[in-house]
Structure formats: C-alpha cells, structure tokens
Amino acid sequence: MSNSTACPAAGSDEKEKNALYRKITLRLIPFIFICYLFNYIDRVNVGFAKLQMLEALSFSETVYGLGAGIFFIGYVLCGVPSNLALTRFGPRRWIAVMMIAWGLFSTALLLVKSPGQFYALRLLTGAAEAGFFPGMVLYLSQWFPASRRGRIMALFMSAIPVSGLLGGPFSGWILNHFAAGQGGLAAWQWMFLIQGLPTVALGVLALFLLSDGFAKARWLNDTERSLLEADLREEAANKAEKVTDSFAAVFRNPTVWALGLVYFCIQSGVYAINFWLPSIIKSLGFTDALVIGWISAIPYLLAGLFMLLTGRSADLGNERRWHLVVPMWMGAAGLLIAVNFADNPIFAILGLSIATMGALTGLPMFWPLPTAFLSAGAAAGGLALINSMGQMAGFLSPYLVGWIKDTTGSTDAALYLLAGVIVSGSLLALAISRR
C-alpha cells in the first residue's frame, strides 16, 4: 500500500523538478548563449581578419601568431582575480562590465597600424574577457546540479561551433562586401567594427536580464526556490571529495593542477583549429573569402550537433569518463587525417571536421568533472585556475603553429605535435576519472 502511494509522489516531484529546470534553462541559456557566441567571435575573428590584415599591415605569420596568442597572456593573468571579483560584485554587474570592456577593445582593433598596437589591444581584450567563461561555469553550477550539467554545458558551449558556423560565412561576406573599402575603412576593419559593437550592447542588457543567483530571481516562486536549494544542497553533501573553502587549498591540491593540464591539452587542439582553420582551407586551393567562410562552417555545424548529442548521452547514462576521452581521441585522429590527406581537399576537410567535432565536444564534457569536485567556496578560484591553465594553450598553440609554418613552410609538423598533446591529455583524463 505504502509503495503504491510513494511512487506517484516521487513521479510528481520529478515532474516538478523537470518543469523547474526547463523554466530556468529557457530563461538563462538563450541570453548566455548569445553572449558566449559574441565572446568567441570577438576572440577568434582575427583568424579571418588575417586573410587581408597581414598583407595590408605587412605583418609576418609569426607576428600574427604572437598577436593571436598574446590575448591569452592577459586572460591567464586576470582569470583568477576577475572570477573573485565576480563573486564580490555579483555576476550581473561584473559580467556587464567585462562585456562592455572587451567589446570596446575588440572594436578598437580596426585602428591597429603596428605590431605593438596589435599586441597591446589583444592583451587588453584577453584581460577583459578573462572572467567571463569561468564566471559563467560558476554561475550555471549555482543553478543546475551535477546530474543535469552535461546537457546544460553542451547547450551553453554549443555557442563555440555556432560561432564558427555563423561567424565564418558572415566574416567572409564582410571581407567580400567591403573589399573595395567604404567610409575610409578596409574590409578587415569593418569586420572588427560590425562584430565588436554588439558585445557592448549585450553588456548593457546583462544588467537587466541576469539575476545574482536563484535567491534574487523574481521570476521564481518560493516553491521553486526551495526545490532548487534542496537539489544543490544534496549535491554539495554528496561530493566524493572536496577542496576546502580555503583559496590557498585550491593551489595546493594536485587534482586541480592535473585537471588544468587536461584542459590545456584539449584547448591546444581547439585553438589551433579556431585560429588556423581559414588559413588551412585557403592552403587547399580555395581563394574566395566567402567560399572559405562557407567551407569553414561545415566542421562547426557537425561539431555543434555532436556536442549536443554527446551531452545528452552523458547525462542520460550518468557517464563522464568516456564521453570526454573518446572526443579527445577524435580530435587527435582528425588532425592526423587532415595532415596526411592535405593534397585531397575532401579528405582534408573530413579530417578537420572530425578534429573540430572531437576537440570542441571535449570542452563541455570536461567541465562536469571540476564542478563536481570543488566545493562551493573553492569553486570561484578553482574554476578560474583550471580555465587559466587551459587558456595558456591559446597563447602557445597559435604561436607555435605560426612559428613552425614560417620555419618549415607548412603546418604539418605543428598538427602532428598537437595531436600528440591531445592524446597525452586523454591519458591523464583517464587516470583522473578512474580515481
């Protein structure tokens, strides 16, 4: 008798939770997705600007690689303090400040005349963006329990492939449409202007559309807040291992550093693809900027679909380990295919597509690991530290590819090296997740 009455109650409770998280998802994710979309476009649009910018300013491949990568010096230096500032001033205000600042710096790239100016603005843009992604990971962990985080992170981070899917053709169109120069600006300058200013507007909107946690969200009722609080409290109590709330304990914990190293290996492949995909496609014999943009959209389209399917599979099966490692292996295998079939555009693009699917899917599949491991008090510093370690790849990877291309005339050796880095990271991920 008691069983027959308990089951409907449990089912009703689960329906209420599903309805609650669906409501939160629809309220938060679309706006956050758009913000991250422009975050990524502003970060990597120099890959398309490079097609015209280098010749116009007489920059070498090494200068470009250093400029593309120096962004991440500012990012790494400011990642932890920026995330701590987010917890001090609140997500709503700090996210708005970051977006307005990086939007202005990114737009100002249209004024660049020398390598020094290029380096300075990329450094400032990186510093302004530093707290956005780890802040969003922390923010989402305060709304969704670990059991639902695979799908949510996949939805949020699908902005990366969508930025490539939409940003590639859009950037190519801008470069073609403004090829003759209008208003005293070259096409690559128009690209920075058109893609940078919307971020400033989104930063202003963040002040009105985001809430500083579920306790202050006026669009939730008391019952919904209680359900959400109970879920998150239960997760905090059931964590297998906690880093204490001491910020110094984060830096002393070897698992935090190991996770940062895994993330570095994933990002090595991601940033090599993001910054060099247009140039690699151009080297296959395609010269029209719009055509390059449409071709570059293919890997990102496939990556977006694969990312969402993998995130759903990881949550439904409650499995994290292989949903992370297998995509990493795909990323390495795709780079090797692209290198070995460089004289066959179809197979080379297939390899780049597999590499993009694997590397980009590794990103959202990684983040449930540290968010399930770190306690609430340690999350701000821990997530920022792990993310900063990963973003170091954003400096080293593009610069390494540029230097190797200038030295050897080809990106082949760099892609071989990056494939090896990704495989090494996958083996470390296996060891961490096994424990």
mmCIF file with all atom_site columns, C-alpha atoms in Angstrom, residues 23-216:
data_model
loop_
_atom_site.group_PDB
_atom_site.id
_atom_site.type_symbol
_atom_site.label_atom_id
_atom_site.label_alt_id
_atom_site.label_comp_id
_atom_site.label_asym_id
_atom_site.label_entity_id
_atom_site.label_seq_id
_atom_site.pdbx_PDB_ins_code
_atom_site.Cartn_x
_atom_site.Cartn_y
_atom_site.Cartn_z
_atom_site.occupancy
_atom_site.B_iso_or_equiv
_atom_site.pdbx_formal_charge
_atom_site.auth_seq_id
_atom_site.auth_comp_id
_atom_site.auth_asym_id
_atom_site.auth_atom_id
_atom_site.pdbx_PDB_model_num
ATOM 1   C CA . LYS A 1 23  ? 11.970 27.103 -16.941 1.00 0.00 ? 23  LYS A CA 1
ATOM 2   C CA . ILE A 1 24  ? 15.469 28.055 -15.731 1.00 0.00 ? 24  ILE A CA 1
ATOM 3   C CA . THR A 1 25  ? 17.023 26.814 -18.977 1.00 0.00 ? 25  THR A CA 1
ATOM 4   C CA . LEU A 1 26  ? 14.652 28.835 -21.152 1.00 0.00 ? 26  LEU A CA 1
ATOM 5   C CA . ARG A 1 27  ? 15.197 31.922 -19.028 1.00 0.00 ? 27  ARG A CA 1
ATOM 6   C CA . LEU A 1 28  ? 19.008 31.846 -18.765 1.00 0.00 ? 28  LEU A CA 1
ATOM 7   C CA . ILE A 1 29  ? 20.555 29.847 -21.590 1.00 0.00 ? 29  ILE A CA 1
ATOM 8   C CA . PRO A 1 30  ? 19.381 31.803 -24.689 1.00 0.00 ? 30  PRO A CA 1
ATOM 9   C CA . PHE A 1 31  ? 20.880 35.096 -23.463 1.00 0.00 ? 31  PHE A CA 1
ATOM 10  C CA . ILE A 1 32  ? 24.018 33.475 -22.036 1.00 0.00 ? 32  ILE A CA 1
ATOM 11  C CA . PHE A 1 33  ? 24.407 31.538 -25.304 1.00 0.00 ? 33  PHE A CA 1
ATOM 12  C CA . ILE A 1 34  ? 24.294 34.762 -27.351 1.00 0.00 ? 34  ILE A CA 1
ATOM 13  C CA . CYS A 1 35  ? 26.815 36.424 -25.023 1.00 0.00 ? 35  CYS A CA 1
ATOM 14  C CA . TYR A 1 36  ? 29.217 33.497 -25.359 1.00 0.00 ? 36  TYR A CA 1
ATOM 15  C CA . LEU A 1 37  ? 28.643 33.452 -29.116 1.00 0.00 ? 37  LEU A CA 1
ATOM 16  C CA . PHE A 1 38  ? 29.948 37.008 -29.421 1.00 0.00 ? 38  PHE A CA 1
ATOM 17  C CA . ASN A 1 39  ? 32.625 36.271 -26.843 1.00 0.00 ? 39  ASN A CA 1
ATOM 18  C CA . TYR A 1 40  ? 34.031 33.598 -29.091 1.00 0.00 ? 40  TYR A CA 1
ATOM 19  C CA . ILE A 1 41  ? 33.601 35.583 -32.310 1.00 0.00 ? 41  ILE A CA 1
ATOM 20  C CA . ASP A 1 42  ? 35.469 38.527 -30.752 1.00 0.00 ? 42  ASP A CA 1
ATOM 21  C CA . ARG A 1 43  ? 38.187 36.149 -29.588 1.00 0.00 ? 43  ARG A CA 1
ATOM 22  C CA . VAL A 1 44  ? 38.899 34.340 -32.851 1.00 0.00 ? 44  VAL A CA 1
ATOM 23  C CA . ASN A 1 45  ? 37.792 36.700 -35.638 1.00 0.00 ? 45  ASN A CA 1
ATOM 24  C CA . VAL A 1 46  ? 41.445 37.632 -36.137 1.00 0.00 ? 46  VAL A CA 1
ATOM 25  C CA . GLY A 1 47  ? 41.648 34.284 -37.959 1.00 0.00 ? 47  GLY A CA 1
ATOM 26  C CA . PHE A 1 48  ? 39.554 35.765 -40.772 1.00 0.00 ? 48  PHE A CA 1
ATOM 27  C CA . ALA A 1 49  ? 40.984 39.262 -40.484 1.00 0.00 ? 49  ALA A CA 1
ATOM 28  C CA . LYS A 1 50  ? 44.364 37.615 -41.091 1.00 0.00 ? 50  LYS A CA 1
ATOM 29  C CA . LEU A 1 51  ? 43.362 36.826 -44.685 1.00 0.00 ? 51  LEU A CA 1
ATOM 30  C CA . GLN A 1 52  ? 43.684 40.569 -45.514 1.00 0.00 ? 52  GLN A CA 1
ATOM 31  C CA . MET A 1 53  ? 45.176 42.185 -42.428 1.00 0.00 ? 53  MET A CA 1
ATOM 32  C CA . LEU A 1 54  ? 48.660 40.670 -42.764 1.00 0.00 ? 54  LEU A CA 1
ATOM 33  C CA . GLU A 1 55  ? 49.201 41.962 -46.276 1.00 0.00 ? 55  GLU A CA 1
ATOM 34  C CA . ALA A 1 56  ? 47.674 45.372 -45.510 1.00 0.00 ? 56  ALA A CA 1
ATOM 35  C CA . LEU A 1 57  ? 49.901 45.924 -42.465 1.00 0.00 ? 57  LEU A CA 1
ATOM 36  C CA . SER A 1 58  ? 52.936 43.909 -43.677 1.00 0.00 ? 58  SER A CA 1
ATOM 37  C CA . PHE A 1 59  ? 52.771 41.518 -40.709 1.00 0.00 ? 59  PHE A CA 1
ATOM 38  C CA . SER A 1 60  ? 54.554 38.143 -40.805 1.00 0.00 ? 60  SER A CA 1
ATOM 39  C CA . GLU A 1 61  ? 52.941 34.835 -39.825 1.00 0.00 ? 61  GLU A CA 1
ATOM 40  C CA . THR A 1 62  ? 54.947 34.963 -36.579 1.00 0.00 ? 62  THR A CA 1
ATOM 41  C CA . VAL A 1 63  ? 53.629 38.446 -35.768 1.00 0.00 ? 63  VAL A CA 1
ATOM 42  C CA . TYR A 1 64  ? 50.087 37.184 -36.338 1.00 0.00 ? 64  TYR A CA 1
ATOM 43  C CA . GLY A 1 65  ? 50.660 34.066 -34.259 1.00 0.00 ? 65  GLY A CA 1
ATOM 44  C CA . LEU A 1 66  ? 52.075 36.135 -31.396 1.00 0.00 ? 66  LEU A CA 1
ATOM 45  C CA . GLY A 1 67  ? 49.227 38.648 -31.604 1.00 0.00 ? 67  GLY A CA 1
ATOM 46  C CA . ALA A 1 68  ? 46.621 35.908 -31.721 1.00 0.00 ? 68  ALA A CA 1
ATOM 47  C CA . GLY A 1 69  ? 48.231 34.213 -28.755 1.00 0.00 ? 69  GLY A CA 1
ATOM 48  C CA . ILE A 1 70  ? 49.158 37.190 -26.565 1.00 0.00 ? 70  ILE A CA 1
ATOM 49  C CA . PHE A 1 71  ? 45.443 37.621 -25.897 1.00 0.00 ? 71  PHE A CA 1
ATOM 50  C CA . PHE A 1 72  ? 45.781 34.671 -23.551 1.00 0.00 ? 72  PHE A CA 1
ATOM 51  C CA . ILE A 1 73  ? 48.595 36.227 -21.517 1.00 0.00 ? 73  ILE A CA 1
ATOM 52  C CA . GLY A 1 74  ? 46.117 38.862 -20.352 1.00 0.00 ? 74  GLY A CA 1
ATOM 53  C CA . TYR A 1 75  ? 43.499 36.146 -19.994 1.00 0.00 ? 75  TYR A CA 1
ATOM 54  C CA . VAL A 1 76  ? 45.669 33.964 -17.764 1.00 0.00 ? 76  VAL A CA 1
ATOM 55  C CA . LEU A 1 77  ? 46.934 36.862 -15.617 1.00 0.00 ? 77  LEU A CA 1
ATOM 56  C CA . CYS A 1 78  ? 43.438 38.182 -14.931 1.00 0.00 ? 78  CYS A CA 1
ATOM 57  C CA . GLY A 1 79  ? 41.421 34.936 -14.825 1.00 0.00 ? 79  GLY A CA 1
ATOM 58  C CA . VAL A 1 80  ? 41.536 34.263 -11.080 1.00 0.00 ? 80  VAL A CA 1
ATOM 59  C CA . PRO A 1 81  ? 41.189 37.885 -9.859  1.00 0.00 ? 81  PRO A CA 1
ATOM 60  C CA . SER A 1 82  ? 38.353 38.511 -12.314 1.00 0.00 ? 82  SER A CA 1
ATOM 61  C CA . ASN A 1 83  ? 36.421 35.470 -11.112 1.00 0.00 ? 83  ASN A CA 1
ATOM 62  C CA . LEU A 1 84  ? 36.936 36.525 -7.494  1.00 0.00 ? 84  LEU A CA 1
ATOM 63  C CA . ALA A 1 85  ? 35.642 39.993 -8.446  1.00 0.00 ? 85  ALA A CA 1
ATOM 64  C CA . LEU A 1 86  ? 32.534 38.328 -9.881  1.00 0.00 ? 86  LEU A CA 1
ATOM 65  C CA . THR A 1 87  ? 31.785 36.752 -6.509  1.00 0.00 ? 87  THR A CA 1
ATOM 66  C CA . ARG A 1 88  ? 32.490 40.104 -4.805  1.00 0.00 ? 88  ARG A CA 1
ATOM 67  C CA . PHE A 1 89  ? 30.364 42.381 -7.015  1.00 0.00 ? 89  PHE A CA 1
ATOM 68  C CA . GLY A 1 90  ? 27.825 39.829 -8.262  1.00 0.00 ? 90  GLY A CA 1
ATOM 69  C CA . PRO A 1 91  ? 27.516 38.131 -11.678 1.00 0.00 ? 91  PRO A CA 1
ATOM 70  C CA . ARG A 1 92  ? 25.053 40.629 -13.133 1.00 0.00 ? 92  ARG A CA 1
ATOM 71  C CA . ARG A 1 93  ? 27.215 43.733 -12.741 1.00 0.00 ? 93  ARG A CA 1
ATOM 72  C CA . TRP A 1 94  ? 30.613 42.114 -13.323 1.00 0.00 ? 94  TRP A CA 1
ATOM 73  C CA . ILE A 1 95  ? 29.546 40.280 -16.479 1.00 0.00 ? 95  ILE A CA 1
ATOM 74  C CA . ALA A 1 96  ? 28.173 43.576 -17.826 1.00 0.00 ? 96  ALA A CA 1
ATOM 75  C CA . VAL A 1 97  ? 31.467 45.385 -17.086 1.00 0.00 ? 97  VAL A CA 1
ATOM 76  C CA . MET A 1 98  ? 33.525 42.632 -18.756 1.00 0.00 ? 98  MET A CA 1
ATOM 77  C CA . MET A 1 99  ? 31.401 42.559 -21.905 1.00 0.00 ? 99  MET A CA 1
ATOM 78  C CA . ILE A 1 100 ? 31.380 46.323 -22.396 1.00 0.00 ? 100 ILE A CA 1
ATOM 79  C CA . ALA A 1 101 ? 35.171 46.464 -21.905 1.00 0.00 ? 101 ALA A CA 1
ATOM 80  C CA . TRP A 1 102 ? 36.122 43.629 -24.249 1.00 0.00 ? 102 TRP A CA 1
ATOM 81  C CA . GLY A 1 103 ? 33.623 44.816 -26.860 1.00 0.00 ? 103 GLY A CA 1
ATOM 82  C CA . LEU A 1 104 ? 35.325 48.213 -26.958 1.00 0.00 ? 104 LEU A CA 1
ATOM 83  C CA . PHE A 1 105 ? 38.843 46.735 -27.069 1.00 0.00 ? 105 PHE A CA 1
ATOM 84  C CA . SER A 1 106 ? 37.894 44.273 -29.816 1.00 0.00 ? 106 SER A CA 1
ATOM 85  C CA . THR A 1 107 ? 36.315 47.040 -31.893 1.00 0.00 ? 107 THR A CA 1
ATOM 86  C CA . ALA A 1 108 ? 39.434 49.183 -31.445 1.00 0.00 ? 108 ALA A CA 1
ATOM 87  C CA . LEU A 1 109 ? 41.463 46.576 -33.371 1.00 0.00 ? 109 LEU A CA 1
ATOM 88  C CA . LEU A 1 110 ? 40.307 48.353 -36.526 1.00 0.00 ? 110 LEU A CA 1
ATOM 89  C CA . LEU A 1 111 ? 42.702 51.201 -35.576 1.00 0.00 ? 111 LEU A CA 1
ATOM 90  C CA . VAL A 1 112 ? 45.802 48.963 -35.489 1.00 0.00 ? 112 VAL A CA 1
ATOM 91  C CA . LYS A 1 113 ? 48.767 50.171 -37.540 1.00 0.00 ? 113 LYS A CA 1
ATOM 92  C CA . SER A 1 114 ? 51.768 48.411 -35.967 1.00 0.00 ? 114 SER A CA 1
ATOM 93  C CA . PRO A 1 115 ? 52.600 45.071 -34.319 1.00 0.00 ? 115 PRO A CA 1
ATOM 94  C CA . GLY A 1 116 ? 52.912 46.837 -30.942 1.00 0.00 ? 116 GLY A CA 1
ATOM 95  C CA . GLN A 1 117 ? 49.359 48.201 -31.162 1.00 0.00 ? 117 GLN A CA 1
ATOM 96  C CA . PHE A 1 118 ? 48.107 44.782 -32.264 1.00 0.00 ? 118 PHE A CA 1
ATOM 97  C CA . TYR A 1 119 ? 49.778 43.103 -29.286 1.00 0.00 ? 119 TYR A CA 1
ATOM 98  C CA . ALA A 1 120 ? 48.540 45.736 -26.802 1.00 0.00 ? 120 ALA A CA 1
ATOM 99  C CA . LEU A 1 121 ? 44.883 45.551 -27.853 1.00 0.00 ? 121 LEU A CA 1
ATOM 100 C CA . ARG A 1 122 ? 44.882 41.755 -27.943 1.00 0.00 ? 122 ARG A CA 1
ATOM 101 C CA . LEU A 1 123 ? 46.403 41.715 -24.449 1.00 0.00 ? 123 LEU A CA 1
ATOM 102 C CA . LEU A 1 124 ? 43.752 44.126 -23.112 1.00 0.00 ? 124 LEU A CA 1
ATOM 103 C CA . THR A 1 125 ? 40.937 42.189 -24.790 1.00 0.00 ? 125 THR A CA 1
ATOM 104 C CA . GLY A 1 126 ? 42.162 38.999 -23.142 1.00 0.00 ? 126 GLY A CA 1
ATOM 105 C CA . ALA A 1 127 ? 42.335 40.680 -19.733 1.00 0.00 ? 127 ALA A CA 1
ATOM 106 C CA . ALA A 1 128 ? 38.778 41.992 -20.117 1.00 0.00 ? 128 ALA A CA 1
ATOM 107 C CA . GLU A 1 129 ? 37.391 38.586 -21.184 1.00 0.00 ? 129 GLU A CA 1
ATOM 108 C CA . ALA A 1 130 ? 39.272 36.583 -18.543 1.00 0.00 ? 130 ALA A CA 1
ATOM 109 C CA . GLY A 1 131 ? 36.477 36.144 -16.021 1.00 0.00 ? 131 GLY A CA 1
ATOM 110 C CA . PHE A 1 132 ? 33.598 35.587 -18.427 1.00 0.00 ? 132 PHE A CA 1
ATOM 111 C CA . PHE A 1 133 ? 33.817 31.869 -19.156 1.00 0.00 ? 133 PHE A CA 1
ATOM 112 C CA . PRO A 1 134 ? 34.855 30.603 -15.687 1.00 0.00 ? 134 PRO A CA 1
ATOM 113 C CA . GLY A 1 135 ? 32.310 33.009 -14.240 1.00 0.00 ? 135 GLY A CA 1
ATOM 114 C CA . MET A 1 136 ? 29.584 31.502 -16.400 1.00 0.00 ? 136 MET A CA 1
ATOM 115 C CA . VAL A 1 137 ? 30.614 27.961 -15.419 1.00 0.00 ? 137 VAL A CA 1
ATOM 116 C CA . LEU A 1 138 ? 30.409 29.003 -11.761 1.00 0.00 ? 138 LEU A CA 1
ATOM 117 C CA . TYR A 1 139 ? 27.096 30.799 -12.391 1.00 0.00 ? 139 TYR A CA 1
ATOM 118 C CA . LEU A 1 140 ? 25.497 27.768 -14.056 1.00 0.00 ? 140 LEU A CA 1
ATOM 119 C CA . SER A 1 141 ? 26.742 25.451 -11.290 1.00 0.00 ? 141 SER A CA 1
ATOM 120 C CA . GLN A 1 142 ? 24.703 27.606 -8.894  1.00 0.00 ? 142 GLN A CA 1
ATOM 121 C CA . TRP A 1 143 ? 21.531 26.916 -10.891 1.00 0.00 ? 143 TRP A CA 1
ATOM 122 C CA . PHE A 1 144 ? 21.916 23.311 -12.077 1.00 0.00 ? 144 PHE A CA 1
ATOM 123 C CA . PRO A 1 145 ? 23.004 20.188 -10.124 1.00 0.00 ? 145 PRO A CA 1
ATOM 124 C CA . ALA A 1 146 ? 25.765 17.959 -11.498 1.00 0.00 ? 146 ALA A CA 1
ATOM 125 C CA . SER A 1 147 ? 23.273 15.398 -12.858 1.00 0.00 ? 147 SER A CA 1
ATOM 126 C CA . ARG A 1 148 ? 21.967 17.989 -15.331 1.00 0.00 ? 148 ARG A CA 1
ATOM 127 C CA . ARG A 1 149 ? 25.199 19.806 -16.077 1.00 0.00 ? 149 ARG A CA 1
ATOM 128 C CA . GLY A 1 150 ? 26.309 17.769 -19.108 1.00 0.00 ? 150 GLY A CA 1
ATOM 129 C CA . ARG A 1 151 ? 23.376 18.914 -21.222 1.00 0.00 ? 151 ARG A CA 1
ATOM 130 C CA . ILE A 1 152 ? 23.477 22.466 -19.882 1.00 0.00 ? 152 ILE A CA 1
ATOM 131 C CA . MET A 1 153 ? 27.206 22.871 -20.543 1.00 0.00 ? 153 MET A CA 1
ATOM 132 C CA . ALA A 1 154 ? 26.710 21.412 -24.032 1.00 0.00 ? 154 ALA A CA 1
ATOM 133 C CA . LEU A 1 155 ? 23.897 23.907 -24.726 1.00 0.00 ? 155 LEU A CA 1
ATOM 134 C CA . PHE A 1 156 ? 25.976 26.796 -23.408 1.00 0.00 ? 156 PHE A CA 1
ATOM 135 C CA . MET A 1 157 ? 29.202 25.787 -25.138 1.00 0.00 ? 157 MET A CA 1
ATOM 136 C CA . SER A 1 158 ? 27.494 24.951 -28.430 1.00 0.00 ? 158 SER A CA 1
ATOM 137 C CA . ALA A 1 159 ? 27.961 28.695 -28.937 1.00 0.00 ? 159 ALA A CA 1
ATOM 138 C CA . ILE A 1 160 ? 31.548 27.810 -29.951 1.00 0.00 ? 160 ILE A CA 1
ATOM 139 C CA . PRO A 1 161 ? 30.637 25.730 -33.028 1.00 0.00 ? 161 PRO A CA 1
ATOM 140 C CA . VAL A 1 162 ? 27.734 28.080 -33.799 1.00 0.00 ? 162 VAL A CA 1
ATOM 141 C CA . SER A 1 163 ? 30.188 30.992 -33.747 1.00 0.00 ? 163 SER A CA 1
ATOM 142 C CA . GLY A 1 164 ? 32.167 29.122 -36.401 1.00 0.00 ? 164 GLY A CA 1
ATOM 143 C CA . LEU A 1 165 ? 29.024 28.100 -38.284 1.00 0.00 ? 165 LEU A CA 1
ATOM 144 C CA . LEU A 1 166 ? 27.676 31.665 -38.464 1.00 0.00 ? 166 LEU A CA 1
ATOM 145 C CA . GLY A 1 167 ? 30.842 33.662 -37.925 1.00 0.00 ? 167 GLY A CA 1
ATOM 146 C CA . GLY A 1 168 ? 32.758 32.039 -40.801 1.00 0.00 ? 168 GLY A CA 1
ATOM 147 C CA . PRO A 1 169 ? 30.283 32.840 -43.595 1.00 0.00 ? 169 PRO A CA 1
ATOM 148 C CA . PHE A 1 170 ? 29.471 36.221 -42.005 1.00 0.00 ? 170 PHE A CA 1
ATOM 149 C CA . SER A 1 171 ? 33.143 37.175 -41.773 1.00 0.00 ? 171 SER A CA 1
ATOM 150 C CA . GLY A 1 172 ? 33.693 36.011 -45.351 1.00 0.00 ? 172 GLY A CA 1
ATOM 151 C CA . TRP A 1 173 ? 30.726 38.085 -46.506 1.00 0.00 ? 173 TRP A CA 1
ATOM 152 C CA . ILE A 1 174 ? 32.064 41.185 -44.735 1.00 0.00 ? 174 ILE A CA 1
ATOM 153 C CA . LEU A 1 175 ? 35.504 40.759 -46.297 1.00 0.00 ? 175 LEU A CA 1
ATOM 154 C CA . ASN A 1 176 ? 33.945 40.388 -49.765 1.00 0.00 ? 176 ASN A CA 1
ATOM 155 C CA . HIS A 1 177 ? 31.251 43.072 -49.396 1.00 0.00 ? 177 HIS A CA 1
ATOM 156 C CA . PHE A 1 178 ? 33.658 45.737 -48.146 1.00 0.00 ? 178 PHE A CA 1
ATOM 157 C CA . ALA A 1 179 ? 36.573 44.564 -50.317 1.00 0.00 ? 179 ALA A CA 1
ATOM 158 C CA . ALA A 1 180 ? 36.760 47.902 -52.144 1.00 0.00 ? 180 ALA A CA 1
ATOM 159 C CA . GLY A 1 181 ? 36.799 49.779 -48.845 1.00 0.00 ? 181 GLY A CA 1
ATOM 160 C CA . GLN A 1 182 ? 33.990 52.055 -47.671 1.00 0.00 ? 182 GLN A CA 1
ATOM 161 C CA . GLY A 1 183 ? 33.905 55.019 -45.318 1.00 0.00 ? 183 GLY A CA 1
ATOM 162 C CA . GLY A 1 184 ? 37.686 55.107 -45.249 1.00 0.00 ? 184 GLY A CA 1
ATOM 163 C CA . LEU A 1 185 ? 37.890 51.619 -43.720 1.00 0.00 ? 185 LEU A CA 1
ATOM 164 C CA . ALA A 1 186 ? 39.247 48.396 -45.227 1.00 0.00 ? 186 ALA A CA 1
ATOM 165 C CA . ALA A 1 187 ? 37.154 45.214 -45.156 1.00 0.00 ? 187 ALA A CA 1
ATOM 166 C CA . TRP A 1 188 ? 39.016 43.725 -42.193 1.00 0.00 ? 188 TRP A CA 1
ATOM 167 C CA . GLN A 1 189 ? 38.441 46.951 -40.245 1.00 0.00 ? 189 GLN A CA 1
ATOM 168 C CA . TRP A 1 190 ? 34.702 46.783 -40.954 1.00 0.00 ? 190 TRP A CA 1
ATOM 169 C CA . MET A 1 191 ? 34.727 43.225 -39.625 1.00 0.00 ? 191 MET A CA 1
ATOM 170 C CA . PHE A 1 192 ? 36.087 44.307 -36.235 1.00 0.00 ? 192 PHE A CA 1
ATOM 171 C CA . LEU A 1 193 ? 33.563 47.158 -36.089 1.00 0.00 ? 193 LEU A CA 1
ATOM 172 C CA . ILE A 1 194 ? 30.494 45.106 -37.043 1.00 0.00 ? 194 ILE A CA 1
ATOM 173 C CA . GLN A 1 195 ? 31.372 42.156 -34.802 1.00 0.00 ? 195 GLN A CA 1
ATOM 174 C CA . GLY A 1 196 ? 32.638 44.154 -31.810 1.00 0.00 ? 196 GLY A CA 1
ATOM 175 C CA . LEU A 1 197 ? 29.909 46.706 -31.100 1.00 0.00 ? 197 LEU A CA 1
ATOM 176 C CA . PRO A 1 198 ? 27.068 44.181 -30.460 1.00 0.00 ? 198 PRO A CA 1
ATOM 177 C CA . THR A 1 199 ? 29.046 42.908 -27.456 1.00 0.00 ? 199 THR A CA 1
ATOM 178 C CA . VAL A 1 200 ? 28.827 46.364 -25.858 1.00 0.00 ? 200 VAL A CA 1
ATOM 179 C CA . ALA A 1 201 ? 25.035 46.345 -26.296 1.00 0.00 ? 201 ALA A CA 1
ATOM 180 C CA . LEU A 1 202 ? 24.803 42.832 -24.801 1.00 0.00 ? 202 LEU A CA 1
ATOM 181 C CA . GLY A 1 203 ? 26.814 44.006 -21.800 1.00 0.00 ? 203 GLY A CA 1
ATOM 182 C CA . VAL A 1 204 ? 24.228 46.707 -21.113 1.00 0.00 ? 204 VAL A CA 1
ATOM 183 C CA . LEU A 1 205 ? 21.403 44.155 -21.474 1.00 0.00 ? 205 LEU A CA 1
ATOM 184 C CA . ALA A 1 206 ? 23.095 41.842 -18.945 1.00 0.00 ? 206 ALA A CA 1
ATOM 185 C CA . LEU A 1 207 ? 22.310 44.374 -16.232 1.00 0.00 ? 207 LEU A CA 1
ATOM 186 C CA . PHE A 1 208 ? 18.600 43.862 -16.859 1.00 0.00 ? 208 PHE A CA 1
ATOM 187 C CA . LEU A 1 209 ? 18.357 40.196 -17.892 1.00 0.00 ? 209 LEU A CA 1
ATOM 188 C CA . LEU A 1 210 ? 20.605 38.377 -15.400 1.00 0.00 ? 210 LEU A CA 1
ATOM 189 C CA . SER A 1 211 ? 19.922 37.682 -11.716 1.00 0.00 ? 211 SER A CA 1
ATOM 190 C CA . ASP A 1 212 ? 22.532 37.361 -8.946  1.00 0.00 ? 212 ASP A CA 1
ATOM 191 C CA . GLY A 1 213 ? 21.517 33.780 -8.122  1.00 0.00 ? 213 GLY A CA 1
ATOM 192 C CA . PHE A 1 214 ? 18.194 31.986 -7.712  1.00 0.00 ? 214 PHE A CA 1
ATOM 193 C CA . ALA A 1 215 ? 17.509 33.592 -4.303  1.00 0.00 ? 215 ALA A CA 1
ATOM 194 C CA . LYS A 1 216 ? 17.188 37.003 -6.010  1.00 0.00 ? 216 LYS A CA 1
#
